[in-house]
């Protein structure tokens, strides 16, 4: 039987899912509340990790060691780096990478963690396929893209920085946890997928757009995750 870890960085990104689950156990670890139980008939552990890559990595390790999850889903909002992705649209991860890792001085490609032999952490093919099919089913009005998540400990709200992420990494969306969740899942051999709804365009309008659209975007993702868990 599958046991699915669901991580959102902010309360807003997990509160709807938490309100729909039946909780059988709550456990606080690393200052994060892990809610174990069922959602739409599936065994799940839902947790707010907190923002940024360190919080996200710690969260994955607890899910792996204590809850022994079989799958990980990261849900939340992101800035768009692709003109095909408008506010509210959905990005399903093909890969995720760290845009703020730079060991180019030692000959490593930009974004590659030294001595790991991998720069782009691939999401699970089956989870991608199911997420795509689920999107078409429950969010037919939205545009969905399977693409590249680039993550760093940085809110992107400047068009020059945005353009660098596009030029250097061909990123489709930017956020602050996905690559850590992908990295941690890879090390623990847990299949994962990142599902992000677009809250802003990661440029000079981002600070204004973000608070306006984040709730709306997060609701899209929650709807997708609720339907997806039943299929895993
Ligand atoms: N999450 C949502 N929008 C973002 C942005 N523009 N940069 C980083 N993380 C985000």
mmCIF file of C-alpha atoms and ligand atoms in Angstrom:
data_model
loop_
_atom_site.group_PDB
_atom_site.id
_atom_site.type_symbol
_atom_site.label_atom_id
_atom_site.label_comp_id
_atom_site.label_asym_id
_atom_site.label_seq_id
_atom_site.Cartn_x
_atom_site.Cartn_y
_atom_site.Cartn_z
ATOM 1 C CA UNK A 1 0.000 0.000 0.000
ATOM 2 C CA UNK A 2 1.255 3.477 -0.869
ATOM 3 C CA UNK A 3 1.946 6.055 1.818
ATOM 4 C CA UNK A 4 2.255 9.505 0.350
ATOM 5 C CA UNK A 5 4.156 12.370 1.939
ATOM 6 C CA UNK A 6 2.647 15.719 0.933
ATOM 7 C CA UNK A 7 4.808 18.778 1.560
ATOM 8 C CA UNK A 8 3.803 22.417 1.265
ATOM 9 C CA UNK A 9 6.105 25.194 2.402
ATOM 10 C CA UNK A 10 3.381 27.476 3.741
ATOM 11 C CA UNK A 11 0.197 26.829 5.727
ATOM 12 C CA UNK A 12 -1.788 28.246 2.834
ATOM 13 C CA UNK A 13 -0.440 25.454 0.636
ATOM 14 C CA UNK A 14 -1.562 22.614 2.935
ATOM 15 C CA UNK A 15 -4.538 23.953 4.912
ATOM 16 C CA UNK A 16 -7.218 22.848 2.436
ATOM 17 C CA UNK A 17 -5.772 19.343 2.178
ATOM 18 C CA UNK A 18 -5.435 19.102 5.956
ATOM 19 C CA UNK A 19 -9.067 20.140 6.391
ATOM 20 C CA UNK A 20 -10.110 17.281 4.087
ATOM 21 C CA UNK A 21 -8.052 14.495 5.650
ATOM 22 C CA UNK A 22 -8.882 12.170 8.565
ATOM 23 C CA UNK A 23 -5.959 12.500 10.981
ATOM 24 C CA UNK A 24 -4.900 9.422 12.968
ATOM 25 C CA UNK A 25 -1.623 10.752 14.382
ATOM 26 C CA UNK A 26 0.112 14.093 14.763
ATOM 27 C CA UNK A 27 3.852 14.239 15.373
ATOM 28 C CA UNK A 28 6.058 17.297 15.742
ATOM 29 C CA UNK A 29 9.638 16.884 14.529
ATOM 30 C CA UNK A 30 12.106 19.604 13.613
ATOM 31 C CA UNK A 31 9.376 22.091 14.564
ATOM 32 C CA UNK A 32 7.133 20.723 11.791
ATOM 33 C CA UNK A 33 3.734 19.136 12.449
ATOM 34 C CA UNK A 34 3.330 15.868 10.539
ATOM 35 C CA UNK A 35 -0.338 14.893 10.081
ATOM 36 C CA UNK A 36 -0.737 11.198 9.339
ATOM 37 C CA UNK A 37 -4.026 9.721 8.174
ATOM 38 C CA UNK A 38 -6.145 9.338 5.055
ATOM 39 C CA UNK A 39 -7.116 11.682 2.255
ATOM 40 C CA UNK A 40 -9.574 10.621 -0.426
ATOM 41 C CA UNK A 41 -8.993 6.969 0.596
ATOM 42 C CA UNK A 42 -5.187 7.177 0.407
ATOM 43 C CA UNK A 43 -2.677 6.911 3.261
ATOM 44 C CA UNK A 44 -0.951 10.278 3.569
ATOM 45 C CA UNK A 45 1.290 12.381 5.772
ATOM 46 C CA UNK A 46 0.685 16.094 5.249
ATOM 47 C CA UNK A 47 3.207 18.613 6.525
ATOM 48 C CA UNK A 48 4.075 22.284 6.283
ATOM 49 C CA UNK A 49 7.846 22.310 5.940
ATOM 50 C CA UNK A 50 8.447 26.038 6.232
ATOM 51 C CA UNK A 51 10.038 28.075 3.480
ATOM 52 C CA UNK A 52 13.358 27.412 1.780
ATOM 53 C CA UNK A 53 15.639 24.574 0.887
ATOM 54 C CA UNK A 54 16.943 23.632 4.345
ATOM 55 C CA UNK A 55 13.446 23.264 5.804
ATOM 56 C CA UNK A 56 12.367 21.242 2.785
ATOM 57 C CA UNK A 57 15.346 18.866 2.994
ATOM 58 C CA UNK A 58 14.837 18.234 6.720
ATOM 59 C CA UNK A 59 11.185 17.550 6.072
ATOM 60 C CA UNK A 60 11.951 14.909 3.435
ATOM 61 C CA UNK A 61 14.316 13.112 5.783
ATOM 62 C CA UNK A 62 11.700 12.886 8.533
ATOM 63 C CA UNK A 63 9.160 11.570 6.013
ATOM 64 C CA UNK A 64 11.694 8.960 4.897
ATOM 65 C CA UNK A 65 13.018 7.853 8.295
ATOM 66 C CA UNK A 66 10.011 8.091 10.586
ATOM 67 C CA UNK A 67 7.019 7.690 8.284
ATOM 68 C CA UNK A 68 8.683 5.524 5.609
ATOM 69 C CA UNK A 69 6.637 7.147 2.858
ATOM 70 C CA UNK A 70 6.584 5.444 -0.538
ATOM 71 C CA UNK A 71 5.949 8.622 -2.570
ATOM 72 C CA UNK A 72 6.472 12.355 -2.104
ATOM 73 C CA UNK A 73 4.381 15.165 -3.576
ATOM 74 C CA UNK A 74 5.426 18.789 -3.209
ATOM 75 C CA UNK A 75 2.517 21.144 -3.668
ATOM 76 C CA UNK A 76 2.455 24.927 -3.712
ATOM 77 C CA UNK A 77 2.871 28.076 -5.729
ATOM 78 C CA UNK A 78 5.666 29.278 -8.006
ATOM 79 C CA UNK A 79 6.787 32.144 -10.203
ATOM 80 C CA UNK A 80 6.461 31.611 -13.945
ATOM 81 C CA UNK A 81 9.575 31.660 -16.148
ATOM 82 C CA UNK A 82 7.714 30.549 -19.263
ATOM 83 C CA UNK A 83 5.372 32.829 -21.184
ATOM 84 C CA UNK A 84 3.114 29.809 -21.771
ATOM 85 C CA UNK A 85 2.467 29.608 -18.019
ATOM 86 C CA UNK A 86 0.015 32.227 -16.836
ATOM 87 C CA UNK A 87 -1.096 32.971 -13.290
ATOM 88 C CA UNK A 88 -3.188 30.033 -12.002
ATOM 89 C CA UNK A 89 -1.741 27.527 -14.500
ATOM 90 C CA UNK A 90 -0.084 24.309 -13.331
ATOM 91 C CA UNK A 91 3.496 23.135 -13.679
ATOM 92 C CA UNK A 92 4.242 19.434 -13.175
ATOM 93 C CA UNK A 93 7.949 18.770 -12.638
ATOM 94 C CA UNK A 94 9.926 16.835 -15.217
ATOM 95 C CA UNK A 95 13.105 17.683 -13.324
ATOM 96 C CA UNK A 96 14.198 20.009 -10.523
ATOM 97 C CA UNK A 97 17.563 21.670 -9.941
ATOM 98 C CA UNK A 98 19.255 24.099 -7.556
ATOM 99 C CA UNK A 99 19.695 27.450 -9.362
ATOM 100 C CA UNK A 100 21.831 28.820 -6.511
ATOM 101 C CA UNK A 101 24.468 26.066 -6.518
ATOM 102 C CA UNK A 102 27.666 27.330 -8.137
ATOM 103 C CA UNK A 103 30.912 25.329 -8.125
ATOM 104 C CA UNK A 104 31.884 26.430 -11.631
ATOM 105 C CA UNK A 105 35.329 27.415 -10.267
ATOM 106 C CA UNK A 106 36.026 23.704 -9.943
ATOM 107 C CA UNK A 107 34.709 22.887 -13.405
ATOM 108 C CA UNK A 108 31.225 21.771 -12.403
ATOM 109 C CA UNK A 109 28.289 22.938 -14.533
ATOM 110 C CA UNK A 110 26.291 25.755 -12.936
ATOM 111 C CA UNK A 111 23.648 24.192 -10.685
ATOM 112 C CA UNK A 112 25.433 20.884 -10.146
ATOM 113 C CA UNK A 113 26.156 19.825 -6.579
ATOM 114 C CA UNK A 114 29.833 18.800 -6.578
ATOM 115 C CA UNK A 115 30.664 15.109 -6.405
ATOM 116 C CA UNK A 116 27.081 13.939 -6.823
ATOM 117 C CA UNK A 117 27.265 13.258 -10.544
ATOM 118 C CA UNK A 118 23.767 14.664 -11.090
ATOM 119 C CA UNK A 119 22.470 18.167 -11.709
ATOM 120 C CA UNK A 120 18.830 17.603 -12.655
ATOM 121 C CA UNK A 121 16.807 15.414 -10.302
ATOM 122 C CA UNK A 122 14.178 13.575 -12.369
ATOM 123 C CA UNK A 123 10.618 13.288 -11.117
ATOM 124 C CA UNK A 124 8.939 9.884 -11.259
ATOM 125 C CA UNK A 125 7.537 9.163 -14.743
ATOM 126 C CA UNK A 126 4.448 7.377 -13.463
ATOM 127 C CA UNK A 127 3.607 10.202 -11.048
ATOM 128 C CA UNK A 128 4.044 12.752 -13.850
ATOM 129 C CA UNK A 129 1.701 10.785 -16.107
ATOM 130 C CA UNK A 130 -0.926 10.423 -13.394
ATOM 131 C CA UNK A 131 -0.639 14.102 -12.455
ATOM 132 C CA UNK A 132 -1.150 15.112 -16.095
ATOM 133 C CA UNK A 133 -4.211 12.895 -16.448
ATOM 134 C CA UNK A 134 -5.610 14.125 -13.127
ATOM 135 C CA UNK A 135 -5.149 17.759 -14.144
ATOM 136 C CA UNK A 136 -7.057 17.184 -17.363
ATOM 137 C CA UNK A 137 -9.825 15.605 -15.313
ATOM 138 C CA UNK A 138 -10.192 18.032 -12.383
ATOM 139 C CA UNK A 139 -8.789 21.300 -13.776
ATOM 140 C CA UNK A 140 -9.713 21.100 -17.467
ATOM 141 C CA UNK A 141 -9.907 24.892 -17.836
ATOM 142 C CA UNK A 142 -6.243 25.370 -16.880
ATOM 143 C CA UNK A 143 -3.124 25.134 -18.956
ATOM 144 C CA UNK A 144 -0.734 22.453 -17.667
ATOM 145 C CA UNK A 145 2.927 22.062 -18.538
ATOM 146 C CA UNK A 146 5.397 19.308 -17.674
ATOM 147 C CA UNK A 147 8.636 21.186 -17.205
ATOM 148 C CA UNK A 148 11.667 22.359 -15.304
ATOM 149 C CA UNK A 149 11.551 23.571 -11.710
ATOM 150 C CA UNK A 150 14.469 25.741 -10.605
ATOM 151 C CA UNK A 151 14.836 26.361 -6.876
ATOM 152 C CA UNK A 152 16.897 28.650 -4.696
ATOM 153 C CA UNK A 153 16.729 30.478 -1.381
ATOM 154 C CA UNK A 154 15.544 33.593 -3.143
ATOM 155 C CA UNK A 155 12.164 35.137 -4.043
ATOM 156 C CA UNK A 156 12.522 36.159 -7.688
ATOM 157 C CA UNK A 157 11.019 39.574 -8.402
ATOM 158 C CA UNK A 158 13.447 41.123 -10.878
ATOM 159 C CA UNK A 159 13.365 40.604 -14.619
ATOM 160 C CA UNK A 160 17.159 40.427 -14.996
ATOM 161 C CA UNK A 161 17.392 37.664 -12.396
ATOM 162 C CA UNK A 162 14.420 35.943 -14.023
ATOM 163 C CA UNK A 163 16.107 36.102 -17.433
ATOM 164 C CA UNK A 164 19.256 34.525 -15.986
ATOM 165 C CA UNK A 165 17.237 31.570 -14.705
ATOM 166 C CA UNK A 166 15.804 31.156 -18.183
ATOM 167 C CA UNK A 167 19.170 31.519 -19.969
ATOM 168 C CA UNK A 168 21.215 29.426 -17.552
ATOM 169 C CA UNK A 169 18.732 26.671 -16.743
ATOM 170 C CA UNK A 170 15.817 26.859 -19.215
ATOM 171 C CA UNK A 171 13.597 27.010 -16.136
ATOM 172 C CA UNK A 172 9.819 26.976 -16.490
ATOM 173 C CA UNK A 173 9.058 27.997 -12.923
ATOM 174 C CA UNK A 174 10.984 29.169 -9.892
ATOM 175 C CA UNK A 175 10.333 28.507 -6.231
ATOM 176 C CA UNK A 176 12.255 27.847 -3.026
ATOM 177 C CA UNK A 177 11.923 24.162 -2.082
ATOM 178 C CA UNK A 178 11.396 21.833 -5.044
ATOM 179 C CA UNK A 179 15.025 20.977 -5.801
ATOM 180 C CA UNK A 180 15.678 20.124 -2.149
ATOM 181 C CA UNK A 181 12.669 17.845 -2.075
ATOM 182 C CA UNK A 182 13.833 16.272 -5.331
ATOM 183 C CA UNK A 183 17.398 15.974 -4.029
ATOM 184 C CA UNK A 184 16.291 14.415 -0.732
ATOM 185 C CA UNK A 185 13.903 12.048 -2.494
ATOM 186 C CA UNK A 186 16.655 11.003 -4.891
ATOM 187 C CA UNK A 187 19.056 10.225 -2.014
ATOM 188 C CA UNK A 188 16.368 8.205 -0.226
ATOM 189 C CA UNK A 189 15.175 6.519 -3.459
ATOM 190 C CA UNK A 190 11.611 7.801 -3.047
ATOM 191 C CA UNK A 191 9.631 8.626 -6.200
ATOM 192 C CA UNK A 192 8.485 12.248 -6.196
ATOM 193 C CA UNK A 193 6.687 14.884 -8.209
ATOM 194 C CA UNK A 194 6.435 18.653 -7.729
ATOM 195 C CA UNK A 195 3.098 20.297 -8.524
ATOM 196 C CA UNK A 196 3.068 24.074 -8.575
ATOM 197 C CA UNK A 197 0.392 26.583 -9.497
ATOM 198 C CA UNK A 198 1.641 29.904 -10.826
ATOM 199 C CA UNK A 199 1.140 32.833 -8.446
ATOM 200 C CA UNK A 200 3.262 35.475 -10.235
ATOM 201 C CA UNK A 201 5.539 36.165 -13.182
ATOM 202 C CA UNK A 202 8.791 36.342 -11.147
ATOM 203 C CA UNK A 203 9.488 39.858 -12.422
ATOM 204 C CA UNK A 204 8.899 43.421 -11.279
ATOM 205 C CA UNK A 205 5.178 42.693 -10.881
ATOM 206 C CA UNK A 206 5.799 39.641 -8.646
ATOM 207 C CA UNK A 207 5.611 41.392 -5.286
ATOM 208 C CA UNK A 208 2.255 42.892 -6.247
ATOM 209 C CA UNK A 209 0.819 39.760 -7.884
ATOM 210 C CA UNK A 210 1.901 37.299 -5.247
ATOM 211 C CA UNK A 211 -0.443 38.150 -2.343
ATOM 212 C CA UNK A 212 -3.342 38.630 -4.756
ATOM 213 C CA UNK A 213 -3.039 35.289 -6.490
ATOM 214 C CA UNK A 214 -1.318 32.929 -4.041
ATOM 215 C CA UNK A 215 -4.553 31.662 -2.419
ATOM 216 C CA UNK A 216 -6.242 31.113 -5.740
ATOM 217 C CA UNK A 217 -3.156 29.292 -7.096
ATOM 218 C CA UNK A 218 -2.758 27.165 -3.962
ATOM 219 C CA UNK A 219 -6.395 26.051 -4.251
ATOM 220 C CA UNK A 220 -5.727 24.746 -7.760
ATOM 221 C CA UNK A 221 -2.891 22.598 -6.485
ATOM 222 C CA UNK A 222 -4.908 21.305 -3.533
ATOM 223 C CA UNK A 223 -7.649 20.159 -5.897
ATOM 224 C CA UNK A 224 -5.099 18.337 -8.034
ATOM 225 C CA UNK A 225 -3.343 16.664 -5.081
ATOM 226 C CA UNK A 226 -6.588 15.484 -3.516
ATOM 227 C CA UNK A 227 -7.567 13.689 -6.721
ATOM 228 C CA UNK A 228 -4.048 12.425 -7.470
ATOM 229 C CA UNK A 229 -3.429 10.622 -4.155
ATOM 230 C CA UNK A 230 -6.321 8.253 -4.830
ATOM 231 C CA UNK A 231 -4.525 7.034 -7.969
ATOM 232 C CA UNK A 232 -1.078 6.312 -6.503
HETATM 233 N N1 LIG B 1 7.120 31.239 -5.094
HETATM 234 C C1 LIG B 1 6.117 31.876 -5.720
HETATM 235 N N2 LIG B 1 6.583 32.864 -6.508
HETATM 236 C C2 LIG B 1 7.923 32.850 -6.372
HETATM 237 C C3 LIG B 1 8.973 33.640 -6.906
HETATM 238 N N3 LIG B 1 8.718 34.640 -7.745
HETATM 239 N N4 LIG B 1 10.242 33.353 -6.535
HETATM 240 C C4 LIG B 1 10.492 32.337 -5.680
HETATM 241 N N5 LIG B 1 9.549 31.567 -5.127
HETATM 242 C C5 LIG B 1 8.268 31.815 -5.466
#
